[in-house]
Every structure is written in C-alpha cells, then in structure tokens.
XYZ file of C-alpha atoms in Angstrom:
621
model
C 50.462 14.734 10.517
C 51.168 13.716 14.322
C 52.335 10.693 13.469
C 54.991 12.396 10.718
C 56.323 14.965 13.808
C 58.804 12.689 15.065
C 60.613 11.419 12.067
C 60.637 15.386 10.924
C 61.699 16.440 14.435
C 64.693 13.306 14.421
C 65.940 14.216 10.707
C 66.327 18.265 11.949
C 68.254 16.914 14.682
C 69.779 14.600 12.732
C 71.152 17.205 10.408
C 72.173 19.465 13.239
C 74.226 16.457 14.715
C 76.075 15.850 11.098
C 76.872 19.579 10.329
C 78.431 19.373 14.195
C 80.143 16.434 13.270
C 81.640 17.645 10.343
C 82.964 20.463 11.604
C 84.559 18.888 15.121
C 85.254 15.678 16.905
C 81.500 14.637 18.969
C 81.246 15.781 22.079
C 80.697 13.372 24.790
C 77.679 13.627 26.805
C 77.795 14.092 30.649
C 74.927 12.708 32.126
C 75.528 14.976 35.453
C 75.853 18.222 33.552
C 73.915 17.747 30.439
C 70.947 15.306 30.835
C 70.316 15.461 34.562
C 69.279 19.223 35.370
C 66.310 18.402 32.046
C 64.884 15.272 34.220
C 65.227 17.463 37.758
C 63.656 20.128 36.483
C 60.785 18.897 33.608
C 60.360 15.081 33.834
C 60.788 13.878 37.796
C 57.944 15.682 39.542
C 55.794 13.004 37.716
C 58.126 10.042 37.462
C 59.863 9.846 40.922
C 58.985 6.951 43.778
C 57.034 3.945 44.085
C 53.674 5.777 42.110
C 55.719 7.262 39.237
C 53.299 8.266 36.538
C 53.513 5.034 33.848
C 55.906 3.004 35.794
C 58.907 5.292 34.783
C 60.814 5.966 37.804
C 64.002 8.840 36.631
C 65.796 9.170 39.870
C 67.963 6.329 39.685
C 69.523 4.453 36.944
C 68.817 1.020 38.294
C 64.918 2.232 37.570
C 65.356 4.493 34.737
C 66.927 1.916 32.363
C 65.123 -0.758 34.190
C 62.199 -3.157 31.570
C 58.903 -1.543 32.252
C 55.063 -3.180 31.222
C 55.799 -2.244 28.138
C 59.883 -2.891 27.809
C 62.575 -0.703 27.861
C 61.832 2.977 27.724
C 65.718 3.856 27.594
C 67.526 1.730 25.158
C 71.445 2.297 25.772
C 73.259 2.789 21.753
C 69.695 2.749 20.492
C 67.973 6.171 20.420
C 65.473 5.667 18.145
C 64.578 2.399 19.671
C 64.512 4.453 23.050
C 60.168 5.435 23.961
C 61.807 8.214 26.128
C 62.936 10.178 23.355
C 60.032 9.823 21.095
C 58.204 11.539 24.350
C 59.908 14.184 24.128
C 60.167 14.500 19.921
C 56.511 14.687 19.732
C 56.021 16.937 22.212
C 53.668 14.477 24.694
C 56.098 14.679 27.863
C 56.317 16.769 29.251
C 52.723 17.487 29.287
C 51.656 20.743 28.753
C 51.421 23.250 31.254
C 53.215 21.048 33.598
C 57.120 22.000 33.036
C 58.693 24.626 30.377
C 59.105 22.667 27.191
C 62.190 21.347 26.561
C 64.638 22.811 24.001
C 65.969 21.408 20.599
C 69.353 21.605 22.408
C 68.195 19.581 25.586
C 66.443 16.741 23.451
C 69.742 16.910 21.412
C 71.560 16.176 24.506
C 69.521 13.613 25.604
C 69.506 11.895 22.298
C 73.522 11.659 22.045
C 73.379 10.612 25.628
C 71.566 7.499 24.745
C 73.538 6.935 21.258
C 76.958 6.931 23.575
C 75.549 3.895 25.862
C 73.376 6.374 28.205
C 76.180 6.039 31.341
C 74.320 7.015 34.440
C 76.747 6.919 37.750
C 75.246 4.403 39.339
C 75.787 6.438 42.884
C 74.385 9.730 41.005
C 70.195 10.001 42.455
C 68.093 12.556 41.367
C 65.358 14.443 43.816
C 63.064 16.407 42.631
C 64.499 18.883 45.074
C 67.798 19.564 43.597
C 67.459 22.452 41.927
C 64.897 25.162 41.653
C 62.378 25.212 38.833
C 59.279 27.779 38.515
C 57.139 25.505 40.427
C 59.066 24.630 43.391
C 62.251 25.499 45.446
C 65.209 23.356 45.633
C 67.996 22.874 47.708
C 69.601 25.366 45.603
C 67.537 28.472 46.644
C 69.014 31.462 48.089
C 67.385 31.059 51.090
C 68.438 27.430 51.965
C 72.240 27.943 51.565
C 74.420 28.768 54.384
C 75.392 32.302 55.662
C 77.769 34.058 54.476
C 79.430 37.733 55.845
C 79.439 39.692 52.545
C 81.790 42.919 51.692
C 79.955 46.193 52.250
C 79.864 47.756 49.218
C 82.036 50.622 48.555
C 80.057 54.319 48.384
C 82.714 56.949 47.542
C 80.519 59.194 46.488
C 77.890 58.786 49.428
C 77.178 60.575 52.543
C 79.315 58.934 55.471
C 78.208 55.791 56.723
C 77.779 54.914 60.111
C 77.805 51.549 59.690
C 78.361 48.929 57.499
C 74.444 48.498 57.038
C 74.285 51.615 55.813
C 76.556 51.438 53.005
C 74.075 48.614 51.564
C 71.138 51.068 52.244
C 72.892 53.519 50.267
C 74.379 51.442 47.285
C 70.632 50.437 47.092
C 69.335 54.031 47.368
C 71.801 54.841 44.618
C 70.770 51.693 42.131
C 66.958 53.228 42.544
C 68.602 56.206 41.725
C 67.479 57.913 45.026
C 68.806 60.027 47.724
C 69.294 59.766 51.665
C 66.310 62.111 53.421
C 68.303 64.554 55.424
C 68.942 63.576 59.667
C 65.664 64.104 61.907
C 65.761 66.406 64.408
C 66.461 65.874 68.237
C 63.515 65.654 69.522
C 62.137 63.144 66.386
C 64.812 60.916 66.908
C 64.167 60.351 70.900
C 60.595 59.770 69.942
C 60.766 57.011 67.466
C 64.121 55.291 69.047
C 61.864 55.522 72.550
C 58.794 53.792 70.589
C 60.715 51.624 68.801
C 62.353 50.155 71.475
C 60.047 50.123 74.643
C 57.015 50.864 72.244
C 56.445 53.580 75.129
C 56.353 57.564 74.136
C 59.108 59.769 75.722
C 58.821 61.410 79.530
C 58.788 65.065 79.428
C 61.607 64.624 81.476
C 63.271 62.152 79.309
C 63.070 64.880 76.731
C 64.611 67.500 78.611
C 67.221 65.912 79.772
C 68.031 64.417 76.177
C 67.710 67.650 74.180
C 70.086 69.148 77.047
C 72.779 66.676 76.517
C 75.191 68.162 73.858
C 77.694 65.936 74.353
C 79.286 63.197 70.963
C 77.888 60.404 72.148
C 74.454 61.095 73.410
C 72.708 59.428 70.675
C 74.652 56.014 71.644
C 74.257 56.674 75.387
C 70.690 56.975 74.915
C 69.950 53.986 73.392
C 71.998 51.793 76.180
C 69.603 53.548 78.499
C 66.629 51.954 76.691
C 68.350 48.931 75.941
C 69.314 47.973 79.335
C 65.204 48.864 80.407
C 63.531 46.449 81.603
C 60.689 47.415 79.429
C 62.574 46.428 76.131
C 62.578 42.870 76.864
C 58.505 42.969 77.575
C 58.500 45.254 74.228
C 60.655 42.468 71.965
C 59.524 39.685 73.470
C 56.424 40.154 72.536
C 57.189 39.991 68.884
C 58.376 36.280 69.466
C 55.701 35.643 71.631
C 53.726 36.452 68.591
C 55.825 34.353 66.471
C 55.641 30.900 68.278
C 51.467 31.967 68.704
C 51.904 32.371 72.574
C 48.878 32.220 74.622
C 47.557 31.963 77.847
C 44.870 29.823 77.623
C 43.709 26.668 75.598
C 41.477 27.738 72.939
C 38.797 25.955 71.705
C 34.932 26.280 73.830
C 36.430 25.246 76.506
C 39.457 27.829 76.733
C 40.712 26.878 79.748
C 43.515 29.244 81.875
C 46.683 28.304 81.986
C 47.962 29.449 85.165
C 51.282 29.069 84.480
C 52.288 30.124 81.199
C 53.625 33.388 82.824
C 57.228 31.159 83.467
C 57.256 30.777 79.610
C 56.657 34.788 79.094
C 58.893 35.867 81.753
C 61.625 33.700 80.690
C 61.596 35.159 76.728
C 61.157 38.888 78.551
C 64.068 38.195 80.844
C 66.560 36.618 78.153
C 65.951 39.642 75.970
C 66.561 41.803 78.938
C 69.557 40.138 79.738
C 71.064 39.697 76.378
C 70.878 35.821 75.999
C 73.125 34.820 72.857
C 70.785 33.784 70.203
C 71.934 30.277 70.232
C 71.519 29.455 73.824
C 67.750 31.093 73.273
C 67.163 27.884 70.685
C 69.183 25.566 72.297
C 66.800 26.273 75.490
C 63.668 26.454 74.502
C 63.941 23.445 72.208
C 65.817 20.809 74.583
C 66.293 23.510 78.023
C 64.899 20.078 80.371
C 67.711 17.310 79.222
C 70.671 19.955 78.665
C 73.702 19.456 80.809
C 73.855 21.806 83.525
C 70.266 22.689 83.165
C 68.124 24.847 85.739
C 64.816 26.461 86.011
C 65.243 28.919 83.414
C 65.932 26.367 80.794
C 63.230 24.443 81.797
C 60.666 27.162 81.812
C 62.049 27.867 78.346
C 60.943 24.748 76.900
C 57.160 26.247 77.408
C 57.770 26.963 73.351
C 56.566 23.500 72.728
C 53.647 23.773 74.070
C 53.185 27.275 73.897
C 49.926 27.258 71.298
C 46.486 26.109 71.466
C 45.203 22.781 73.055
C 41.932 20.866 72.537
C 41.155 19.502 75.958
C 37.629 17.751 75.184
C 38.997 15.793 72.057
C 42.235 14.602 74.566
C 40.024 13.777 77.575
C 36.688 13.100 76.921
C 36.091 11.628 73.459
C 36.317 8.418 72.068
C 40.331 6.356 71.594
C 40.187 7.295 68.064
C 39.492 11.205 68.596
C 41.973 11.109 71.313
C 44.447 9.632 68.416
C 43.571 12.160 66.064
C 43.832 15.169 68.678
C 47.415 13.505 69.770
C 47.868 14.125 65.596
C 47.076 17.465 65.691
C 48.844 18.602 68.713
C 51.628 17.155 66.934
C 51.472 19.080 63.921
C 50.741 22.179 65.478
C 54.157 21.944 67.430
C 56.263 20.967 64.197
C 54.470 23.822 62.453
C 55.816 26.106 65.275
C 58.977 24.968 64.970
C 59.693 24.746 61.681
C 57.932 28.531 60.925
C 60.077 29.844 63.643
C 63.376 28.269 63.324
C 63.724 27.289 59.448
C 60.511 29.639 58.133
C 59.159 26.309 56.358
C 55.993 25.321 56.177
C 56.873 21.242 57.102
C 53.833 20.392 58.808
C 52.492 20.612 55.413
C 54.159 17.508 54.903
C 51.941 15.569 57.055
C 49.770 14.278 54.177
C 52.193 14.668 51.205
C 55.401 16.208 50.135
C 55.631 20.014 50.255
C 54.187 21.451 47.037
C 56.905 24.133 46.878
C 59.579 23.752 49.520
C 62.443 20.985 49.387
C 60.944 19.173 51.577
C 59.564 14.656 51.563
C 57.197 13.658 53.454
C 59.275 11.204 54.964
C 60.826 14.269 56.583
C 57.611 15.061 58.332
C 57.637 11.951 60.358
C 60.922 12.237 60.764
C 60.781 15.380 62.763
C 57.481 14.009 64.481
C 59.253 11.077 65.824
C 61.406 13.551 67.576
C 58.964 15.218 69.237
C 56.739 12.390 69.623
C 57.598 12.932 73.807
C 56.370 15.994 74.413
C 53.243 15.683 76.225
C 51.085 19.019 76.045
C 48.806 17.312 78.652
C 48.933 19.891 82.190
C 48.667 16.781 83.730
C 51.204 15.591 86.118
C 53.458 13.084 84.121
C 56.222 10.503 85.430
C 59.414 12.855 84.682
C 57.605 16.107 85.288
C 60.451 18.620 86.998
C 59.884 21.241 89.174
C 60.102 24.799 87.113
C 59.780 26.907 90.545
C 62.650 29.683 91.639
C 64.917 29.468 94.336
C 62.531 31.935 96.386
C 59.251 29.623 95.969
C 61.560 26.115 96.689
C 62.631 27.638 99.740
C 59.402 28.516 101.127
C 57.587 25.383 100.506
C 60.256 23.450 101.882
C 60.358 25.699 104.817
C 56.643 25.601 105.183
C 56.985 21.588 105.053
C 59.152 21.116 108.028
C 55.903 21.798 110.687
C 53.610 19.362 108.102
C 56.104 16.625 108.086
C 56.778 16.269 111.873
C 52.595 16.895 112.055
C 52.053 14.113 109.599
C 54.156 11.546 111.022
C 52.683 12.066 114.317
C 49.050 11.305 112.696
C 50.115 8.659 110.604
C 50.854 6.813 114.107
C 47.818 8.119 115.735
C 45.885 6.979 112.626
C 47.851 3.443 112.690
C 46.532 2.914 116.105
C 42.724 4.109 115.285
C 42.448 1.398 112.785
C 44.121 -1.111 114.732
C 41.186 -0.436 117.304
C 38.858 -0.310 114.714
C 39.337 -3.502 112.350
C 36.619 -2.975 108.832
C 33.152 -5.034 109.140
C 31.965 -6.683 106.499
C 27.784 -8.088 106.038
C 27.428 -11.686 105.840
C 25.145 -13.226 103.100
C 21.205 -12.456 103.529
C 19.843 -16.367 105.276
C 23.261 -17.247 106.330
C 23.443 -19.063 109.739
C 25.817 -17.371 112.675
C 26.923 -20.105 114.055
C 28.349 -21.626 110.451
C 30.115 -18.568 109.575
C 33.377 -19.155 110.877
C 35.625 -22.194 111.184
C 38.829 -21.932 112.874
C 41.140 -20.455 110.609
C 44.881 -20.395 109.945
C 45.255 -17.576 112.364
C 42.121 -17.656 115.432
C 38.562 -17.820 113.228
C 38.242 -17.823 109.756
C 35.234 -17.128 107.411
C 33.878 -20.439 106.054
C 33.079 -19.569 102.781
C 31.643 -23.005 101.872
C 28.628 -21.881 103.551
C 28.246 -18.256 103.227
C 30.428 -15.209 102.253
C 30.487 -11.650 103.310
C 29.976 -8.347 101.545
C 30.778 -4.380 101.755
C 30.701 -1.171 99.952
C 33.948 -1.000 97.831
C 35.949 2.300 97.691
C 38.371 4.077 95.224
C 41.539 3.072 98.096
C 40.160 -0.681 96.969
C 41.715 -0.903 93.934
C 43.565 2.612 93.260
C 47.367 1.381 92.486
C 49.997 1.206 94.201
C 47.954 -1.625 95.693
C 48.873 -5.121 97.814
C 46.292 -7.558 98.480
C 46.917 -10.497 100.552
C 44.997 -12.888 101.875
C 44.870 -16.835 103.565
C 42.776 -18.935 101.587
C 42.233 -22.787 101.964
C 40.394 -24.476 98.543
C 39.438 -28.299 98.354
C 38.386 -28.593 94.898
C 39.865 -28.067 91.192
C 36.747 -28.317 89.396
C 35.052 -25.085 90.148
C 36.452 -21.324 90.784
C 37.254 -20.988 94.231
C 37.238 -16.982 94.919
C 38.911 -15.983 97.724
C 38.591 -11.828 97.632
C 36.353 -9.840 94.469
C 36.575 -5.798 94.010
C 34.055 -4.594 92.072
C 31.958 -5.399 88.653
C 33.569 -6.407 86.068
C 32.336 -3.227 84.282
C 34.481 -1.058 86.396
C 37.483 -1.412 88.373
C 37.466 -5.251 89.326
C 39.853 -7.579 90.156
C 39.579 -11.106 92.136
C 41.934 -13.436 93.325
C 41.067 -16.956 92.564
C 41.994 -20.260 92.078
C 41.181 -21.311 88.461
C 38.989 -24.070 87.259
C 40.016 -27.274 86.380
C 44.265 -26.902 87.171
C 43.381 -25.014 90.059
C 46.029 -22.746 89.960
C 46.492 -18.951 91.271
C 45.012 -16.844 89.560
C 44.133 -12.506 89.082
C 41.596 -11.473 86.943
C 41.736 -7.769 85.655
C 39.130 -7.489 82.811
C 39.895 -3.410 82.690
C 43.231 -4.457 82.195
C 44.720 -6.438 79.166
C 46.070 -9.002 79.280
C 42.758 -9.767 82.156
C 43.539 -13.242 83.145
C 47.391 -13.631 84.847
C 47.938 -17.211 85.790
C 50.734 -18.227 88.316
C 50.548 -22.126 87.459
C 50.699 -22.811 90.963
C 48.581 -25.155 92.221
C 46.538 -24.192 95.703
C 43.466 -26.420 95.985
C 44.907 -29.060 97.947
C 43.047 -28.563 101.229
C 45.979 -26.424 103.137
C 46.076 -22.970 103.673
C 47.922 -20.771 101.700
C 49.223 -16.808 101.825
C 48.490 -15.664 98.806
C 49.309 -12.269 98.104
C 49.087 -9.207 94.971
C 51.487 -6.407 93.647
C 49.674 -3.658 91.473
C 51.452 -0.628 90.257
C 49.292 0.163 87.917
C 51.800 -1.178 84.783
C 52.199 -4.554 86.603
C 50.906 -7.173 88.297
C 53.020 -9.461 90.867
C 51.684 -12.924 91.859
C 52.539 -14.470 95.549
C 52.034 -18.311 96.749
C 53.346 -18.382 100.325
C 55.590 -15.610 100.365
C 57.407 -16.776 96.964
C 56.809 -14.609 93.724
C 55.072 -16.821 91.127
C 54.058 -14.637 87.991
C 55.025 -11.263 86.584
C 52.479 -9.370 83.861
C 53.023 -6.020 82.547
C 49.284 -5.005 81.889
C 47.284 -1.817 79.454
C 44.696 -0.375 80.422
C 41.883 -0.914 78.406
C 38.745 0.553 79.868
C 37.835 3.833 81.851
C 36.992 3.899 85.339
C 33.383 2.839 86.019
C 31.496 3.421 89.100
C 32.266 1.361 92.183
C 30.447 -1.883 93.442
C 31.251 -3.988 96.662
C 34.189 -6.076 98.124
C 33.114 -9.504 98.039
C 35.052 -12.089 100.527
C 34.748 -15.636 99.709
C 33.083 -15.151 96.636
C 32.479 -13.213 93.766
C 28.306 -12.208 94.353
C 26.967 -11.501 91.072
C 27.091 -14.609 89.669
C 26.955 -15.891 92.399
C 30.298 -17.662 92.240
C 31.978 -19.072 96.287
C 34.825 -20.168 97.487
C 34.564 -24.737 98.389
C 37.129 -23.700 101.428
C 37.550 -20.808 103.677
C 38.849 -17.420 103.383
C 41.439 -15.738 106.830
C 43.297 -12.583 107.512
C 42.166 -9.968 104.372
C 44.408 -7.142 103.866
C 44.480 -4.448 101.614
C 47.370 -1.962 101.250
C 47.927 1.657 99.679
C 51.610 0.344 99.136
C 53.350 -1.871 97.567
C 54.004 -4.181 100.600
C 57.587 -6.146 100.578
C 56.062 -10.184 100.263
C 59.420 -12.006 101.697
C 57.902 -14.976 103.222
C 54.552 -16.338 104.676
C 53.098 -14.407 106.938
C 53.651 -15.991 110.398
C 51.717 -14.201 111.980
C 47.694 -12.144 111.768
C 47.548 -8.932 109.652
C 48.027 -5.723 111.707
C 47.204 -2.436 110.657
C 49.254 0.314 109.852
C 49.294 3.902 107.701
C 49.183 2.233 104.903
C 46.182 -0.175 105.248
C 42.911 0.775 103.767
C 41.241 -2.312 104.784
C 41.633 -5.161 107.310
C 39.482 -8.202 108.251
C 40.277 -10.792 110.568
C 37.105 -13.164 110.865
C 37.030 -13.216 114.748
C 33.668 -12.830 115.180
C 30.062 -12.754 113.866
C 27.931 -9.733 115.740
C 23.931 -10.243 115.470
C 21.875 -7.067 114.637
C-alpha cells in the first residue's frame, strides 16, 4: 500500500493541476514567494551546512540542484524524476513531529516549480533564520524588528488621559472589557510614588507638607523632588546592577574582595542621578576606556565587563589547559552579560552550537568573542592599565609624591655610593689554589677560570627583567662550552652566557624561555677579550659582541618560576661545565643599560646595579 501512496498522491494532484489548467492560463511559480517560505520553515533545519542530513544542502541553489551520492534529488522539467518530491508525496520528509506537514497546495507548488525548470536566483540564500516557525524565531519576530513610535489609540469614550501611555492602558482595559479603578487618595499616592522611586517610606514631615500643598501641580512637583534625590539613583541602579549580576567579590571558595568595584556602582548610581542619556550609558560602559574625549567616569563605567563572577584558582594556579578553559568561561560569561542586557538574547548559548530558538549561528558566537577577546578580568596590573582615580585622589598622591621624589633621589645617590664601597663577593671553588685565581685581566685582575671559578647565592634582582648583563670574557677553544656567567638551574629561572661548542659563537641560553638557545653567530674564542653584553625585557632578548648588537629574539615563556640557585662565574657548576679562558668586570643591571660601544673602561656601580664583581682580589678565610 506504501508503495501505491505516491502514484495516488501524484494523479490527485495531477487532476487538480488539469481542472486549473482548463479553466486558466498556468500560473508561473515564484521560487521566492511560493517554494522558499516551505524549505525555511519545514525542510532546512535538517538540510542546511556542511552536515546536512543525507547530503541535501537547501540553502543555496548551487547545492540544492547540485548531483548527490545518489544523483540528482531536484531534476529541473522532470518532477517525477525529481527524489525531492517523492519525499514529500509519501509523506517521509518532513519527518514526523519535526515540522507541520506540508499542504496539498505547498507540494503542488513545489511540483510546478520543478516542471517550469525549478529557477532558483542564484543570489537568493536561505537561513534557517528567516522567518519564524513554531520551533524557532526568525529574523522576522516582533521583537527583532526596529522601533517604531506608534499612534495612541483614540478613547472617546474614556476617562481623560494624562498621557499618551494611558490611552493604550485604557484601549486595553476596554478590549478586556474592564474599567479604570477610581484615583487613590493623597496620602496613597505619596506612599507608593515615595517607594517606588527611592524604595524608602514617606517622612512624617514629607507627608505633611505634601497633603498641605493644594496647589495644580503638586503631584508633578513632587515627583521632581524625588527624582532629583540622590537616593533614586542608589534605588534604580540597583535594578541594573542586578541585571549585569553585579558583585563585589569573586565567587567561587575563594571569594575574594574586590576593593574596588565601588567605582563601577557609584558610576551607574551617579549617571542615574544625573540623568545620563541612555545611549551614552551603553556607549560607556561597553567601550568608556578608547572613546574620544574619555575620562574617569567612562572608564570606571567599563567595570560592566567584568562586573560578574571570577574563578581565581582555575586562572592562577591550575594547570595551562584549566587556565584555557577558565579564559573560556570568563569569556562566555561576559558575552552572556552582554547580550542578556543589551539585545535580551541568550548568544552565549551559541558557544557549542547554533541557538535552538533565537536567530542566531554559531559563527556569531565567535564573532562577538573575538571582540571581546581583550578584556582581561585579571585585577592584575596589565600593560595599558589607566588610572580610574578622581581629580581629588590624583591630586593628593601627586602632592604627597613631591617630598618622596626629592627623598628618593637623594638615596638613590647615597645608595650608588654604598655599593660602590661595597663591590659583591663571590666563593671560589672548594680546593682551588689563591694564588691561581686571578690572571691579569682586561681591566686590573681577572678571574682565571681555566683553573677555578667562583660561586654565590642567586637572587630574584638576578634575573627579574628589565635585566642587562655584561661581562669581559676571553675563550681559547671552540671545541667545548666556554661559560662565562650562569644564573640559576635550569629548572628555574636560568640563563648563561656562553660561547657555543664547536663554532664557538655567542651564545644565551633561556630554557624557561622558548625559543631557549639564541645564537649571535659571532665568533669569540679566539684568545682576545671581548665585552659581551645582554638585553632582557622579559619579551626579548638583545645580544652584544663589543658594544655592537648581534642577535634579536622575541621569546614565550614557557615555565613558572622555580626556586632560586646560585650565580656561577666562569662556569656553569652543576655539570660541572668551565670556562678554557678567563672571566673580568661582571655586571648585572635592573635596567636596560644603553650598549653603544666597548666598555673602555671597569664597571662602576650605580642605582641601578644589583650586582658587581671586579676580580681584584682573592681574601683567605
């Protein structure tokens, strides 16, 4: 019987088609207006996009009339030749449950399509978001289209309306057949407009004085006096803080303070206060930081982005692929908020597929992400961070600074002169001879680090960026590493400057760092003494070779910071791998130091040196 459905199904249509055709010229089909809105709304939820249900993509004509696996499932001139239409004859597409069956009129339509060539404008796409069916919304939903003002309805009947609103009140009243409850009294009135505006009861005074007040206008004079309180805009504002889920801590176990959300609060509480036009109020809080003419109120305003809960421990202290998946959800807790509050769409239920009832792709998910994709919910301080304080608070830190500034300059020479007096002291390798220590040295003595090489506690000012090492270092050989200054195990924060083996070339090695190895090509173990010198900024490294720049390596972090070792001079102890040639003049910097030219003459310490040696003596304990 299944098998008979079709051919009974075509020869009813059939028939309908002749007694039409008798009776007036044939229509022709528009594929727009008669075929389209049955696909939109009963056949592309399935077969739309690169995983259309049996191959069948009917958004495009290109794909629609397109040879599947098994041929063409639209036939142009040939309807009965066309699979499509058999689909829908029998009654197997669409399946049920899934869309409202089609009608005999719609399969009709679709049939005479096909017979008159099946023309499909090849510019004409179809989205399953087009139009609204009973299982999703389209673009065509009253809620997507644009505002317009519309005519208060006329009530000639009515009581008097105040205002426009209340004409639709009424024409709605009078629809439900009901009537307008009669005016509250005085005293009512000042109570709820009171609560409903500062959510604050009446004064008894407040009262008084209201119910005294006889005059027209007292009703409107009232409410300015509310209005223009400051406690309206801490009333209201809390409704949007509620909206954007404002809060004033992180969440999570945790739940740390944030100590200063309060410029975020304050600045929704003072832009109700002051009347802020609704646009400026989105504008702000959306882009307030990189708006022309912006200032500290804009700024603060952008504390809507991160207004909601963070996960510190899954940001800071878990593993890289946590940390990616936190970064995620930060993410899509933002969009959410923006999307709810602004558009009242869900899109951050995009994030995994397209929205089950909204108009929305997922494509437009990461769309919107990629926008936001800069906001950094981190309390952190970031390059590009600007100052949200007032006008009062700038003034008195800058004020208080003057006194600190002249103070610190003053110490910073003091200190300068302290560590001039007092140059850093290294320990010598346990069975090393004194009197082979030193050699004489590009500048006075110099540690011979063919023989021994010297050792001290490391600190975080050893290899914290900005950072300049430099150093004069004399190597004889090629085949073997010649180390010249070593910070660190490699399992932490090490670096070493060295001259590699074999070429014998300049050479950093950064193994927290990627790339670890940075090469200069330069070649320095030819017996002479050379002022080698590095640049670390902590995105960069900057290679020296007697006062010349030689190499340039933007470098990742790759590892955390582990605990600290020792400075090695002259060799890199672990291993234990030396230096065949001697190390002179070891300087470390907080700064990164201006490398012009070869030093001509010894180190000196300043503010900015953290550590000095000069080799000019060996003192027996």
């Amino acid at each position: 019987m299944r098998s008979a459905l079709p051919i009974f199904a075509a020869c009813c249509l059939s028939v309908l088609g002749t007694t039409l055709t008798a009776a007036e010229p044939p229509t022709r089909i528009s594929f727009q207006r008669d075929v389209a809105p049955l696909f939109r709304s009963a056949c592309i939820g399935c077969h739309s996009g690169p995983e259309a249900k049996g191959g069948l993509d009917l958004t495009n004509s290109h794909a629609a009339l397109a040879k599947g696996d098994d041929g063409l499932r639209i036939v142009p001139g040939q309807p009965a030749a066309s699979p499509l239409l058999d689909r829908l004859l029998d009654g197997s597409m669409p399946p049920r449950g899934k869309s409202p069956r089609p009608t005999v009129a719609q399969i009709d339509r679709v049939r005479r399509w096909i017979e008159q060539g099946a023309t499909w404008p090849p510019q004409l796409t179809l989205s399953r978001y087009d139009m609204t069916t009973d299982r999703w919304a389209g673009r065509d939903w009253w809620s997507l289209q644009p505002i317009r003002r519309p005519t208060p309805p006329s009530m000639p009947d009515g009581p008097t309306a105040a205002n426009p609103i209340d004409r639709f009140v009424q024409a709605k009243l009078a629809e439900q057949q009901l009537t307008v409850n009669p005016s509250v009294d005085r005293r009512s009135f000042l109570r709820r407009v009171t609560f409903d505006l500062l959510g604050l009861p009446p004064t008894p005074g407040q009262l008084e004085n209201f119910l005294a007040d006889r005059a027209p206008d007292a009703a409107r004079r009232l409410v300015d006096r509310l209005l223009a309180s400051p406690h309206y805009g801490e009333r209201w504002g809390r409704h949007w803080l509620d909206v954007i889920g404002y809060t004033e801590s992180d969440g999570f176990e945790h739940d740390k303070f944030r100590p200063y959300s309060w410029r975020y609060r304050d600045y929704v509480v003072n832009s109700f206060n002051s009347g802020l036009p609704y646009d400026q109020f989105v504008r702000q809080q959306l882009s307030g930081d990189v708006l022309p003419g912006r200032s500290r109120k804009s700024i603060a305003a952008t504390g809507f982005l991160v207004s909601g809960e963070w996960d510190e421990v899954q940001h800071v202290g878990s593993s890289k692929s946590e940390m990616r998946r936190a970064r995620e959800e930060e993410l899509a807790e933002m969009i959410g908020t923006v999307s709810g509050t602004f558009l009242g769409l869900t899109v951050h239920c995009c994030r995994c597929h397209d929205h089950k009832f909204d108009p929305l792709p997922q494509v437009d998910y990461y769309r919107i992400r990629a926008i936001f994709d800069g906001v950094d919910h981190s309390r952190g301080s970031k390059p590009g961070n600007r100052s949200i304080l007032s006008d009062a608070e700038a003034r008195e830190i800058q004020q208080a600074k003057v006194p600190l500034i002249a103070r610190q300059k003053t110490l910073n020479t003091e200190l300068g002169k302290v560590r001039q007096r007092l140059p850093s002291e290294a320990t010598l390798k346990a069975g090393s001879r004194p009197e082979k220590a030193l050699v004489d040295g590009r500048h006075g003595k110099a540690l011979n680090a063919a023989h021994t090489y010297a050792t001290l506690p490391s600190k975080n000012s050893y290899h914290q960026p900005p950072l300049t090492v430099e150093c004069w270092g004399l190597a004889r050989t090629r085949n073997k590493f010649n180390v010249f200054v070593a910070n660190n195990q490699k399992s932490s924060e090490h670096w070493e400057l060295y001259s590699f083996t074999g070429k014998g070339d300049f050479t950093v090695y950064m193994p927290s760092y990627k790339p670890a190895t940075i090469r200069s090509d330069v070649v320095i173990t030819d017996g002479r003494w050379h002022y080698l010198a590095m640049q670390f900024d902590g995105k960069s490294v900057r290679l020296f070779v007697d006062g010349k720049q030689v190499r340039h390596q933007a470098v990742t972090r790759i590892r955390q910071p582990g605990p600290l070792g020792t400075l090695d001079l002259g060799a890199y102890s672990p291993e234990p791998v030396g230096c065949d040639g001697a190390v002179d003049d070891v300087r470390i910097s907080n700064i990164i130091r201006p490398i012009t030219q070869a030093a001509p003459k010894a180190f000196t310490a300043d503010r900015h040196t953290v550590g000095l040696w000069n080799f000019d003596a060996v003192r027996s304990d």
